[in-house]
Coordinates of C-alpha atoms in Angstrom, one line a residue:
Chain A
M213 CA 143.8 168.9 64.4
F214 CA 143.4 164.7 65.0
R215 CA 139.5 164.8 66.3
N216 CA 138.1 161.6 66.3
N217 CA 134.8 162.2 63.8
Y218 CA 133.4 159.0 64.6
D219 CA 132.6 159.1 68.2
N220 CA 129.8 162.1 68.6
D221 CA 126.9 159.5 68.6
S222 CA 126.5 155.6 69.2
V223 CA 124.7 155.4 65.8
T224 CA 127.4 155.4 63.8
F225 CA 130.6 153.3 62.5
S226 CA 134.1 154.0 62.7
P227 CA 135.7 152.8 59.3
Q228 CA 137.5 150.2 61.3
G229 CA 133.8 149.2 62.4
R230 CA 133.7 150.6 65.7
I231 CA 131.9 152.0 68.1
F232 CA 133.1 154.8 70.1
Q233 CA 130.4 155.9 72.4
V234 CA 130.3 152.2 73.5
E235 CA 133.9 152.0 73.8
Y236 CA 133.9 155.1 75.7
A237 CA 131.2 153.7 77.9
A238 CA 133.5 150.7 78.9
E239 CA 135.8 152.9 80.0
A240 CA 133.5 154.5 82.2
V241 CA 133.3 150.9 84.1
K242 CA 137.2 150.6 84.2
Q243 CA 137.0 154.2 86.6
G244 CA 134.7 152.7 89.5
S245 CA 136.3 151.1 92.1
V246 CA 136.6 147.5 91.7
V247 CA 134.0 144.7 92.7
V248 CA 134.7 140.9 92.6
G249 CA 131.9 138.6 92.3
I250 CA 132.0 134.3 92.8
A251 CA 129.9 132.1 92.5
S252 CA 129.7 128.4 94.3
K253 CA 127.8 125.2 94.4
T254 CA 125.8 127.1 96.7
H255 CA 126.1 130.4 97.0
A256 CA 127.0 133.8 95.3
V257 CA 129.3 136.2 96.3
L258 CA 130.2 140.1 95.7
V259 CA 132.8 142.2 97.2
A260 CA 133.9 145.8 96.5
I261 CA 136.4 148.6 97.0
K262 CA 134.5 151.8 98.3
R263 CA 135.8 154.4 97.6
N264 CA 135.4 158.2 99.5
A265 CA 135.1 161.6 97.7
E266 CA 137.4 163.1 100.1
E267 CA 138.4 162.3 103.1
L268 CA 135.8 164.5 104.8
S269 CA 132.9 162.8 102.6
S270 CA 131.4 159.0 103.4
Y271 CA 131.9 156.3 101.6
Q272 CA 129.9 155.6 98.2
K273 CA 128.0 151.8 98.6
K274 CA 128.2 149.5 96.0
L275 CA 126.6 146.7 96.6
F276 CA 122.8 147.0 96.7
P277 CA 119.6 144.2 96.7
I278 CA 117.8 144.2 94.4
D279 CA 115.0 141.3 95.7
E280 CA 115.4 138.6 98.4
H281 CA 117.6 136.7 95.9
V282 CA 119.7 139.4 94.0
G283 CA 122.1 141.3 94.9
I284 CA 124.0 143.9 92.4
A285 CA 128.0 145.8 92.6
I286 CA 128.1 148.4 90.5
A287 CA 131.3 149.9 89.0
G288 CA 131.3 153.2 87.0
L289 CA 128.8 156.0 86.9
T290 CA 126.7 155.2 90.3
S291 CA 123.3 158.0 89.2
D292 CA 123.1 155.4 85.8
A293 CA 123.4 152.1 88.0
R294 CA 120.6 153.8 90.0
V295 CA 118.1 153.7 87.2
L296 CA 119.6 149.8 86.4
S297 CA 118.6 148.9 90.2
N298 CA 115.3 150.8 90.4
F299 CA 114.6 149.0 86.9
M300 CA 115.7 145.3 88.4
K301 CA 113.5 146.1 91.7
Q302 CA 110.5 146.6 89.7
Q303 CA 110.5 143.8 87.4
C304 CA 111.2 141.4 90.2
L305 CA 108.5 142.9 92.5
G306 CA 106.1 143.1 89.3
H307 CA 107.2 139.1 88.3
R308 CA 106.7 138.4 92.0
L309 CA 103.3 139.7 91.9
T310 CA 101.8 137.9 88.8
Y311 CA 103.5 134.7 89.1
G312 CA 104.1 134.4 92.9
R313 CA 108.2 133.7 92.7
N314 CA 111.6 134.3 92.3
M315 CA 112.2 135.9 89.3
P316 CA 114.4 133.6 87.1
V317 CA 117.8 135.2 87.6
R318 CA 119.2 135.4 84.3
T319 CA 115.6 136.6 82.7
L320 CA 116.2 139.7 84.9
V321 CA 119.8 140.1 83.1
E322 CA 118.7 139.7 79.9
M323 CA 116.0 142.1 80.6
I324 CA 118.6 145.2 81.4
G325 CA 120.7 143.9 78.7
S326 CA 118.1 144.3 76.0
K327 CA 117.5 147.5 77.5
A328 CA 121.2 149.0 77.7
Q329 CA 121.6 147.6 74.3
I330 CA 118.6 149.8 73.0
N331 CA 120.9 152.6 73.7
T332 CA 123.4 151.9 71.7
Q333 CA 121.0 152.0 68.6
H334 CA 119.4 155.0 68.9
Y335 CA 120.3 158.9 68.0
G336 CA 120.4 160.5 70.6
K337 CA 120.9 158.1 73.5
R338 CA 123.8 157.3 75.6
P339 CA 125.1 153.7 76.8
Y340 CA 125.1 153.1 80.7
G341 CA 127.9 154.2 81.9
V342 CA 128.1 151.7 84.2
G343 CA 128.9 147.2 84.4
L344 CA 127.3 145.6 86.9
L345 CA 127.8 142.1 88.5
V346 CA 124.2 140.3 89.3
A347 CA 124.3 137.5 91.7
G348 CA 121.6 135.7 92.8
V349 CA 119.8 132.3 93.2
D350 CA 116.7 130.6 91.5
D351 CA 115.8 126.8 91.5
Q352 CA 118.5 126.1 89.3
G353 CA 121.2 127.2 92.1
P354 CA 123.3 130.3 92.6
H355 CA 124.2 132.5 89.7
L356 CA 127.1 135.2 88.7
F357 CA 126.5 137.5 85.6
E358 CA 128.5 140.0 83.8
F359 CA 126.5 143.2 82.8
Q360 CA 128.4 145.4 80.3
P361 CA 127.1 148.8 79.0
S362 CA 127.2 147.4 75.2
G363 CA 124.2 145.1 76.7
M364 CA 125.9 142.3 77.2
T365 CA 125.7 139.9 79.8
E366 CA 127.3 136.9 80.4
E367 CA 127.3 134.2 83.3
M368 CA 130.4 133.9 84.3
V369 CA 131.6 131.5 87.6
A370 CA 134.2 134.3 88.8
F371 CA 134.9 138.1 87.6
A372 CA 135.8 141.0 88.3
I373 CA 135.2 144.6 87.2
G374 CA 136.3 148.3 88.1
A375 CA 139.9 149.6 88.0
R376 CA 142.7 147.5 87.8
S377 CA 140.3 144.4 88.0
Q378 CA 142.9 142.7 85.4
M379 CA 145.1 141.8 88.9
A380 CA 141.8 140.1 90.4
R381 CA 140.9 138.3 87.3
T382 CA 144.1 136.5 87.3
Y383 CA 143.9 135.6 90.7
L384 CA 139.9 134.3 89.9
E385 CA 141.6 132.5 87.3
K386 CA 144.5 131.0 89.0
N387 CA 142.0 129.3 91.1
I388 CA 139.0 128.8 89.4
D389 CA 138.9 124.9 89.5
A390 CA 138.5 125.4 93.5
F391 CA 135.1 128.0 93.6
R392 CA 132.6 125.2 93.1
G393 CA 133.6 123.5 96.2
C394 CA 133.8 126.5 98.3
S395 CA 131.9 127.1 101.3
R396 CA 129.9 130.4 102.2
E397 CA 133.3 131.9 104.2
E398 CA 135.9 130.3 102.1
L399 CA 134.2 131.9 98.9
I400 CA 134.7 135.4 100.3
R401 CA 137.5 134.6 101.6
H402 CA 138.9 133.8 98.4
G403 CA 136.6 137.3 97.1
L404 CA 138.5 139.7 99.6
R405 CA 141.7 137.8 98.5
A406 CA 141.2 138.8 94.9
L407 CA 140.3 142.1 96.1
K408 CA 143.3 142.7 97.6
E409 CA 145.3 141.8 94.6
S410 CA 143.4 145.0 92.8
L411 CA 144.6 147.6 95.4
V412 CA 147.0 149.7 94.1
Q413 CA 150.6 149.7 96.5
D414 CA 149.6 151.5 100.1
R415 CA 146.4 150.8 100.5
E416 CA 144.8 147.7 101.8
L417 CA 141.3 146.8 103.2
T418 CA 139.7 148.8 105.8
V419 CA 136.4 147.9 107.6
D420 CA 135.4 151.8 105.7
N421 CA 136.0 150.5 102.4
T422 CA 135.2 147.2 102.3
S423 CA 131.9 145.7 101.3
V424 CA 130.3 142.0 101.0
G425 CA 127.2 140.5 99.9
V426 CA 126.1 137.1 99.8
V427 CA 123.1 134.9 98.6
G428 CA 122.8 131.7 98.9
A429 CA 120.6 128.3 98.3
V430 CA 120.8 126.5 101.4
K431 CA 120.4 122.7 101.9
A432 CA 117.2 122.4 104.8
D433 CA 117.2 119.3 106.8
D434 CA 114.0 118.0 105.1
G435 CA 115.6 118.0 101.3
T436 CA 114.4 121.6 100.0
T437 CA 116.2 124.3 99.1
K438 CA 115.8 127.4 100.8
V439 CA 117.2 130.9 99.8
E440 CA 119.7 132.9 101.8
P441 CA 118.4 136.4 101.3
F442 CA 120.8 138.5 99.8
R443 CA 122.4 140.7 102.3
V444 CA 125.4 142.9 102.7
F445 CA 128.0 143.3 105.0
D446 CA 129.6 146.8 106.2
G447 CA 131.8 148.1 108.4
Q448 CA 132.5 146.0 111.8
E449 CA 130.5 143.4 109.9
V450 CA 133.6 142.7 108.0
T451 CA 136.1 142.8 110.4
A452 CA 136.9 139.0 111.0
W453 CA 136.9 138.5 107.6
I454 CA 139.4 141.0 106.5
E455 CA 141.6 139.2 109.1
S456 CA 141.0 136.4 107.8
V457 CA 142.8 137.2 104.3
A458 CA 145.0 139.5 106.5
D459 CA 148.9 139.2 105.1
D460 CA 148.1 135.3 104.2
K461 CA 150.6 134.4 101.2
E462 CA 148.3 131.3 100.5
G463 CA 146.8 131.6 97.3
G464 CA 148.2 134.7 96.0
A465 CA 148.9 135.4 92.6
G466 CA 152.8 135.7 91.9
E467 CA 153.1 139.0 92.0
G468 CA 155.2 141.4 89.3
E469 CA 154.6 138.8 86.6
G470 CA 154.7 142.4 84.3
M471 CA 150.7 142.1 83.9
E472 CA 148.7 144.8 81.7
V473 CA 146.8 146.8 84.1
D474 CA 144.1 149.5 83.3
S475 CA 144.5 152.3 84.7
Chain B
M225 CA 82.3 182.6 69.6
D226 CA 80.6 178.9 71.0
H227 CA 82.3 178.5 74.5
R228 CA 80.2 175.2 75.5
P229 CA 82.6 172.3 76.8
Q230 CA 81.0 170.7 73.7
A231 CA 82.5 172.7 71.0
W232 CA 86.0 172.6 73.1
G233 CA 88.6 171.8 70.4
R234 CA 86.5 171.5 67.2
P235 CA 86.4 173.7 63.9
R236 CA 83.7 176.5 64.6
D237 CA 80.4 176.2 63.1
D238 CA 80.5 179.5 61.7
I239 CA 84.0 179.5 59.4
Y240 CA 84.0 175.7 58.7
G241 CA 80.0 174.7 58.5
A242 CA 78.4 172.5 60.9
Y243 CA 81.0 169.9 62.0
D244 CA 79.7 166.5 60.7
A245 CA 79.3 164.5 64.2
S246 CA 78.9 160.7 61.8
Y247 CA 82.9 161.2 62.9
L248 CA 83.5 160.9 66.3
Q249 CA 81.2 158.2 66.8
T250 CA 80.4 155.2 64.4
S251 CA 77.7 153.1 66.1
G252 CA 77.0 153.2 70.0
P253 CA 79.6 152.2 72.5
K254 CA 81.8 150.2 72.1
T255 CA 80.7 146.2 73.8
A256 CA 82.4 143.6 75.1
T257 CA 81.1 140.0 75.8
Q258 CA 77.9 140.4 77.7
S259 CA 77.0 136.7 78.0
P260 CA 78.9 133.2 77.1
V261 CA 77.7 131.8 73.5
V262 CA 79.4 128.2 73.4
T263 CA 79.7 127.2 76.9
G264 CA 80.8 124.0 78.5
T265 CA 79.6 123.1 81.9
S266 CA 81.3 121.9 84.6
V267 CA 84.4 121.0 85.5
I268 CA 85.6 118.5 88.8
A269 CA 88.8 118.1 90.8
I270 CA 90.2 116.3 93.9
K271 CA 93.5 116.0 95.4
F272 CA 94.8 112.7 96.4
K273 CA 97.6 111.7 98.5
D274 CA 100.2 112.9 95.8
G275 CA 98.6 114.5 93.2
I276 CA 95.2 115.7 91.7
V277 CA 92.7 114.6 89.0
M278 CA 90.2 116.8 87.1
A279 CA 87.8 115.6 85.0
A280 CA 84.9 117.6 82.6
D281 CA 82.6 116.1 79.7
N282 CA 83.5 116.6 76.0
L283 CA 80.5 118.5 75.3
A284 CA 79.9 122.3 74.4
S285 CA 76.5 123.7 74.2
Y286 CA 74.9 126.4 72.0
G287 CA 72.4 127.5 74.9
S288 CA 70.6 124.4 75.5
L289 CA 71.8 122.9 72.2
A290 CA 74.6 119.9 72.6
R291 CA 76.4 121.4 69.4
F292 CA 79.5 119.9 70.1
T293 CA 80.2 116.7 71.2
D294 CA 84.2 116.2 71.0
V295 CA 85.8 119.6 72.6
K296 CA 88.3 119.0 75.4
R297 CA 88.0 120.7 78.1
L298 CA 91.1 120.1 80.1
R299 CA 94.5 121.5 78.6
T300 CA 98.0 120.2 79.6
F301 CA 100.5 123.1 80.8
L302 CA 104.1 122.3 80.3
D303 CA 103.5 118.7 80.8
T304 CA 103.3 119.6 85.1
S305 CA 100.3 121.1 85.2
V306 CA 96.4 120.6 83.9
V307 CA 93.9 123.4 83.5
G308 CA 90.1 122.9 83.3
F309 CA 87.3 125.3 81.9
G310 CA 84.3 125.7 82.3
G311 CA 82.6 128.8 80.7
D312 CA 83.0 130.0 77.0
V313 CA 84.3 127.9 74.5
S314 CA 86.1 130.9 72.5
D315 CA 87.7 132.5 75.5
M316 CA 88.6 129.1 76.7
Q317 CA 90.8 129.0 72.8
F318 CA 92.0 132.1 73.1
L319 CA 93.8 130.9 76.6
D320 CA 94.8 128.2 75.9
R321 CA 96.4 129.9 72.8
H322 CA 97.9 132.1 74.9
L323 CA 98.8 129.8 78.1
K324 CA 101.1 127.7 75.0
E325 CA 102.9 130.9 74.4
L326 CA 103.8 131.3 77.9
A327 CA 104.6 127.7 77.9
I328 CA 106.6 127.9 75.2
D329 CA 108.5 131.2 76.5
E330 CA 109.5 129.2 79.9
A331 CA 110.9 126.3 78.0
Y332 CA 113.1 128.2 75.2
E333 CA 113.9 130.4 78.9
H334 CA 115.3 127.4 80.8
N335 CA 116.1 125.2 78.0
D336 CA 119.9 126.0 78.1
D337 CA 119.9 126.3 82.0
Q338 CA 118.9 122.5 81.8
Q339 CA 121.9 121.6 79.6
Q340 CA 124.2 122.9 82.0
Q341 CA 122.1 121.1 84.6
D342 CA 123.2 117.9 82.7
D343 CA 126.5 117.9 82.8
D344 CA 126.6 118.8 86.7
D345 CA 126.8 116.9 89.6
S346 CA 123.7 116.0 91.0
H347 CA 123.3 119.2 93.1
H348 CA 120.0 120.4 92.1
K349 CA 118.8 117.6 90.0
S350 CA 116.2 116.9 93.2
T351 CA 114.8 120.4 92.6
P352 CA 112.4 121.1 90.4
G353 CA 112.9 123.5 87.7
T354 CA 112.7 127.4 87.2
A355 CA 109.5 126.6 84.7
L356 CA 106.2 127.8 86.2
N357 CA 104.4 125.3 88.3
A358 CA 100.5 125.3 89.0
A359 CA 100.8 127.6 91.7
N360 CA 102.9 129.7 89.1
L361 CA 100.1 129.7 86.7
H362 CA 97.2 130.1 89.0
K363 CA 98.3 133.2 90.3
Y364 CA 98.9 134.1 86.9
L365 CA 95.4 133.6 85.6
Q366 CA 94.2 135.2 88.5
K367 CA 96.0 138.4 87.7
L368 CA 94.7 138.0 84.0
M369 CA 91.4 137.1 84.7
Y370 CA 91.0 140.2 86.9
R371 CA 93.0 142.7 84.6
R372 CA 90.2 141.6 81.6
R373 CA 87.5 142.0 84.3
N374 CA 88.2 145.5 85.3
D375 CA 89.0 147.0 81.5
F376 CA 85.4 145.7 81.5
D377 CA 86.2 143.2 78.7
P378 CA 86.0 139.5 81.6
L379 CA 86.9 136.2 79.9
W380 CA 83.6 134.1 80.6
N381 CA 85.5 131.2 82.2
Q382 CA 85.4 129.3 85.2
I383 CA 88.9 127.8 85.8
L384 CA 90.3 125.1 87.8
V385 CA 94.4 124.8 88.1
G386 CA 95.7 121.4 89.5
G387 CA 99.4 120.3 89.5
L388 CA 102.2 120.1 92.2
D389 CA 103.3 123.7 93.7
A390 CA 107.2 125.1 94.8
A391 CA 107.1 122.3 97.7
R392 CA 106.2 119.1 95.2
K393 CA 102.8 119.5 97.1
P394 CA 99.0 118.9 95.4
F395 CA 98.0 122.2 93.9
L396 CA 94.8 122.6 93.1
A397 CA 92.8 126.5 92.8
S398 CA 89.8 128.0 91.2
V399 CA 89.7 131.5 89.3
D400 CA 86.8 133.0 87.5
L401 CA 85.6 135.5 85.7
R402 CA 85.9 138.2 88.4
G403 CA 89.5 137.2 89.7
T404 CA 88.3 135.9 93.0
A405 CA 90.5 133.2 93.7
F406 CA 90.7 130.3 96.3
T407 CA 91.7 126.7 96.7
S408 CA 90.3 124.0 98.2
P409 CA 91.1 120.3 98.7
S410 CA 87.9 119.5 96.4
L411 CA 87.1 121.7 93.4
A412 CA 84.3 122.2 90.8
T413 CA 82.6 124.7 88.7
G414 CA 79.4 125.2 87.8
F415 CA 76.4 122.8 88.1
G416 CA 79.0 120.4 89.6
A417 CA 79.6 123.0 93.1
A418 CA 76.1 121.8 93.7
L419 CA 76.1 118.0 92.9
A420 CA 79.0 117.1 92.8
Q421 CA 81.4 119.0 95.1
P422 CA 78.8 117.5 98.7
I423 CA 80.1 114.1 97.2
M424 CA 83.6 115.1 96.8
R425 CA 83.4 116.4 100.2
R426 CA 82.5 113.1 101.9
Y427 CA 86.2 112.3 100.9
A428 CA 88.4 115.1 101.6
A429 CA 86.6 117.3 103.7
T430 CA 90.0 118.8 104.4
D431 CA 93.8 118.7 103.0
E432 CA 94.2 116.2 105.6
D433 CA 91.5 113.9 104.7
A434 CA 93.1 114.4 100.9
A435 CA 96.4 113.2 102.1
R436 CA 94.8 110.1 102.9
L437 CA 93.1 109.2 99.9
T438 CA 94.3 106.8 97.0
R439 CA 95.0 107.9 93.0
E440 CA 92.4 104.5 92.5
Q441 CA 90.2 106.0 94.9
A442 CA 90.5 109.6 94.1
V443 CA 89.7 108.4 90.4
D444 CA 86.5 106.2 91.5
V445 CA 85.0 109.4 93.2
V446 CA 85.3 111.6 90.5
K447 CA 84.0 108.9 87.9
E448 CA 81.4 108.5 90.0
C449 CA 80.5 112.5 90.6
M450 CA 80.9 112.5 86.4
K451 CA 78.0 109.8 86.6
V452 CA 76.0 112.3 89.4
L453 CA 76.5 115.4 86.8
F454 CA 75.1 113.5 83.7
Y455 CA 72.4 112.1 85.7
R456 CA 71.3 115.7 86.3
D457 CA 72.6 118.0 84.9
A458 CA 71.1 118.6 81.2
R459 CA 73.7 120.5 79.5
S460 CA 76.0 117.1 80.5
L461 CA 77.2 114.2 78.0
D462 CA 78.4 110.8 78.9
R463 CA 81.8 111.2 77.1
Y464 CA 84.5 112.9 79.1
S465 CA 88.1 113.9 79.6
I466 CA 89.8 112.6 82.9
A467 CA 93.6 114.0 84.2
V468 CA 95.7 113.0 86.7
V469 CA 98.5 114.9 87.7
T470 CA 101.3 113.2 89.6
K471 CA 105.4 114.8 90.1
D472 CA 105.9 112.3 87.2
G473 CA 103.9 114.2 84.9
V474 CA 100.0 114.2 83.6
E475 CA 98.4 111.3 82.5
L476 CA 95.6 113.0 80.1
S477 CA 92.6 110.6 78.7
E478 CA 90.4 112.6 76.4
D479 CA 87.4 110.0 75.5
E480 CA 86.4 108.5 78.6
Q481 CA 83.2 106.8 78.6
L482 CA 80.7 106.8 81.3
E483 CA 80.2 103.2 82.8
R484 CA 77.5 101.6 84.6
Q485 CA 74.7 103.8 83.9
S486 CA 71.3 103.4 86.2
W487 CA 68.6 105.1 85.5
A488 CA 66.2 103.3 87.3
F489 CA 65.9 106.2 89.9
A490 CA 64.4 108.6 86.9
E491 CA 61.3 106.4 87.8
R492 CA 60.5 107.6 90.6
I493 CA 61.0 111.5 89.6
R494 CA 57.4 113.0 89.5
G495 CA 56.3 116.3 89.0
Y496 CA 57.8 116.8 85.7
G497 CA 56.5 115.9 82.2
T498 CA 52.9 114.1 80.9
Q499 CA 52.1 112.2 84.1
T500 CA 50.0 113.7 86.1
V501 CA 51.3 112.7 90.2

């Protein structure tokens, strides 16, 4: 009876000037489990909550290495993320082959931005149903980028996307001034604390559901900057980090401020 | 019915009349450059302690005719590298336009990073920009030249690329019309490979030797080589360009004159011209 007439394709505006297919795609991102990214002067980290479809199944991966110097965290449709991830891997490899250097992170992110935007302007196409956090280093240092299905990309100091990510963002906003000077370990702990904020009441971080990805630009003794390649830590490797943020109230966002939560 | 492969996909002669084959081909096969036309001769370059020196004369020959005498064959890239072109001049101009475009894209892409860096503290100040360095540029040119060779439409040049690599060390490399690429402490294209290279090798046979050369020594060696080339290469000129690349940038002088020439040796040359031994 009250069917929306303006959401059949991604090329038609509603009379209010909205494109519903793109907004629905943004909703798909909010269905995905939460991922958090933070960048400091020396490192960029991605942390994520993995979900298992059922008790008997394994956990769906959330963090993916793209190239030596770049990794992504995904929230939304995993199969759409695979397309973008393959594309990014190919572009990085192609750039390495033709220029013999790491692809600048901004260039890479702008490429997927343009690719995704095209899908919002052609009849018969649909936007990607996935949001990404892209962490990487180049000669300019570490970077964190947000990517949205609309094709929007933005460089961030810290960000969170996915289910209940508003809680994590609030934590990040409260601590934003601390991140730039953080060490690698401090940065990971900040990420995990932000992640904890977004968990539902009786869930907690475990070795099974937590992923940590780190990439860095480390100053060597001779003054040159070297890339610490993007690496994903899963399972037992994250035990120490999870324990280090267990039940510490320090730095936690004030609970129950009646915040708006996407569900 | 005609079942020969030549007739496949064509209108049938018995119905439509004889096929007008002139629609298929206009005038013989497609041809690409099969020999250079207006050419530049040698480019020479040598590494020194904290950079490279490169030189090439300002002549573009039309066969053996000294046709254009003010052609700049050294081109700068992003004020950090220099590219020297031997061989076809029109292909050089094509490459120069192409590289300018690349440099603009590069500078544009990294512009706002630069701003961010400025209000940043000093952390990344010491590291070079993301912009393409000489090593990246050489790799790119090599892929470009090899691609064109595989299209059977080569860019008829031999190119020297000089500048600094990612580690801010002097970088010097060559690529030719076949995409063959290599590096060396000293390099020369064309006649220079036979006439100048042995002289330069006396001063910089290895990278260790080159690392001991001062800028003044390197410039002197290159100028001496340009003189020898003018003496012995009939397609050369006494006006030349010389570029010095260090971490401070590129210093390019495009109107140098060969100094202190001595043609005394010419008297002793026998076997040419009118004299009978």
